Amino acid sequence: MSSAIYYVIIYPIELLLEVCFTLINRVAGNPGVAIIGVSIVISFLLLPLYLRADKIQDEERQRQAKMKLWSDHIRKAFKGDEKVMMLSAYYRKMDYHPLYSLRSSVSLVLQIPFFIAAYHFLSNLNLLDGASYLCIQDLGRPDGLLKAGALTVNVLPILMTLINCVATVIYTWGTPLKDNIQIYVLAGIFLILLYTSPSGLVLYWIMNNVFSLVKNLILKDPSGKPEKTDTGKAPALAAYLGGAVTLTCLIGLTIPSALVASSPTEFVEMLAYKNPLTYVASTFCISAGFFLCWLSVFYALASNKAKRVICLIIWLLCGIAVVDYFLFVRDTGVLSSDLRYNEFPVFTVNQILLQAGVLAAAVLIMLLVRAKKPAMIGGIYAVVTASLVLLTCFNIARTVRVISKTDFNLYDVDTEPSFNLSTKGKNVIVIMLDKAISGYVPYVMAEKPELKQQYSGFTYFPNTVSFGMHTNFTSASLYGGYEYSPVAMNARTDMTLGEKHDEAISVLPVLFSNEGYESVVIDPPYAGYTTWPDLSIYDKYPEIKAYHARGHFSVKEYYATVETARRRSFFMYSLVRVSPMILQPCIYDDAEYLRAEKPGEVNWDILTCWGVLKNMATMTRIQDSDSNTFMILDNEMTHQQTEFQLPDYDLVGHVNNEGLEKGYRLDEEGNRLEIKERKDYIEYHTNAAALIMLGEWFDYLKQNGVYDNTRIVIVADHGDMLGNFPKLILDNGTDMEQANPLLMFKDFGDGEYKESYEFMTNADTPALAVKDLVEDPANPFTGGKLDGHEKNEGVQYVTLSHYWSTIDEPNTADKIRFTTDDEPWYSIHDNIFEKSNWVEVPEPGTES
């Protein structure tokens, strides 16, 4: 309940302060100037509110002054119950209630939530630490402007109090001191509370008091004449309330519930399980705070004329929001659980103009309805709101179905994952780095030359293709070979997709186990055909050890920070979706959503995966024996992106790469990789960090004498569309980098690091793993050969389908075929860098 109250009353103000601060600070480049700018903007925004509050206070004072003579007489003439009865009778006669006296405190009450919001925001703003402004050396600490020996005096809080008192004297001129004592007491309380506070916070409050002083000097009417009364008719309450409820439902319920329903388990963390619908609840509270709480305060205190203006604005905003969200629903690309787009859509001028024309037409129609048929507005609001609630119920029902079918008790992250590596036997390691970018490898190797020594014996295969661009299409063939390509899986009708996928990710563990190897599986992708792997699929193979490593090495308490940041992002994401295209990039802000500073902690998805790669040595058990081990691990760090601290690519809470990130990299031949945009360099950072951590583990293996007798495959399920490599961009604009996965292979023994342009697919992984270790290696389930012969028997087919999220759709695991619809297919052979080798074809198996 306390959280709900905070998100409804305080957080909307805090968010408004943060957005204003961010925009002004980016223009001014100085936090001190930004604080002053925020104070001015907020003060002008609240000016009508405070003017109305002042007017209410004046009315209350005048009314009490009018009743003072007789109320004083009654208090003197009567005692006890008789006095109470007489005063009550007098108040009834004057149409007055004693509670009306609280109206004199309206201005005071309004200041409290704004003070709490400003205090919480500015006191926790790390950006102020060490920042100076004028004579203030550090906006993140008390000013300490006066020093006398060991005594330090903070001047700003005292100045703030003096200005506040002067403004109060001017405002209350001519009224008894005892009637204004609460204002002076409040000024004293603020002095005590803020005396040791950061000077940035005090500066903000000083500017508020200066604004109040100027307001009182300019707007105080010395004549005492009553203001003109607005005699216009107030609009019907439904004209305002209907719009406020509609916006609250759309932004706070429908949009976030649709986002959660698109992939419910993506928003569930096994380390700190909470129903993902809590994000819908928090977004609803924030929306209710903006549109039902604070907008209602403005509306209640507004004049009738202002109420009519508010009703008009909210009517038009509702129309724009509904039209933009429902008529301009786009395939906006892949969105991570921290609401970061894989690549934010770039809108063309024609798209923006088309939307502007549609919105202009919608606004014109709405103005006509308001002018000609105002009685219809309430009904329109009711229909739209009811529709939004129904959509929300549908989204919630879908989420509940998915969550209810997932047994979260299966995800054991407390059991420590481990695997044995012998010094005298054969060890085979397969590491899948989800979405690792093949093309980055030469640049990382050039930037960190020591990696070539760490990766001694490895062969890098840049000419590698995957059968798709999403894990659900590509991981099965990586684990099980060519029999599990999308084409091959669609051709098999004797099993469901879920069964075929689980069979695929069991091929190598079962095969090696049957050959007497200790077989270990860690974080298999989509095991059980769910986002979070269901290790129970290996229960029928007791000799296979299966672990959840993701999250095991992370700090559970940290999740509270992640959750808070995600709640904010959910609301801001809703604003993106209802905004015109021209404003969306500004609000999205490269996934920062107009944050004043990057979150003080590391991305949760990165942290849970980074912990695994950082602790590879911790999981490794070195044995002086001749036993054989097979271990296959999936790690998603390279699928998540964040900025790492240069030059060593360390994962830290607050990154400062100013002067370190130059926006490009060079390979050994002088080829230049442009990574100026944040989306590019954070992708590069994450890939480089993964390769560096694996290099550190290889050093550990060498030091313990198990590197030479260990075969290692490092492979990705697919690439990404980053536009970094022109050779992979076809003439029609299709970026085939998305189907160019990382592939590196080290056989037994050591040697030099080298490159090979042999044509490969990531379905060659099983053949590389079993090469010369198993006689006539075959799929233990189908009997098919695992020698990669399919690669040389014709072209390979690649689907560019975007139906990656179907994993979480109900009954997807029971389907027989992948859903690709009209998404393009391409055939490829021999050389992926030869554009003419890519040929768009109909979906294989469906040709007429």
mmCIF file of C-alpha atoms in Angstrom, residues 85 200 396 597 621 681 730 776 834:
data_model
loop_
_atom_site.group_PDB
_atom_site.id
_atom_site.type_symbol
_atom_site.label_atom_id
_atom_site.label_comp_id
_atom_site.label_asym_id
_atom_site.label_seq_id
_atom_site.Cartn_x
_atom_site.Cartn_y
_atom_site.Cartn_z
ATOM 1 C CA MET A 85 -23.945 24.735 20.255
ATOM 2 C CA GLY A 200 22.110 21.264 -5.171
ATOM 3 C CA ILE A 396 -3.713 -10.382 -18.325
ATOM 4 C CA GLU A 597 21.943 9.555 -15.296
ATOM 5 C CA ARG A 621 37.073 -28.890 -11.171
ATOM 6 C CA TYR A 681 29.591 0.508 -29.139
ATOM 7 C CA LEU A 730 22.574 -7.153 -49.884
ATOM 8 C CA ASP A 776 30.694 -43.317 -37.148
ATOM 9 C CA GLU A 834 29.597 -12.896 -52.116
#
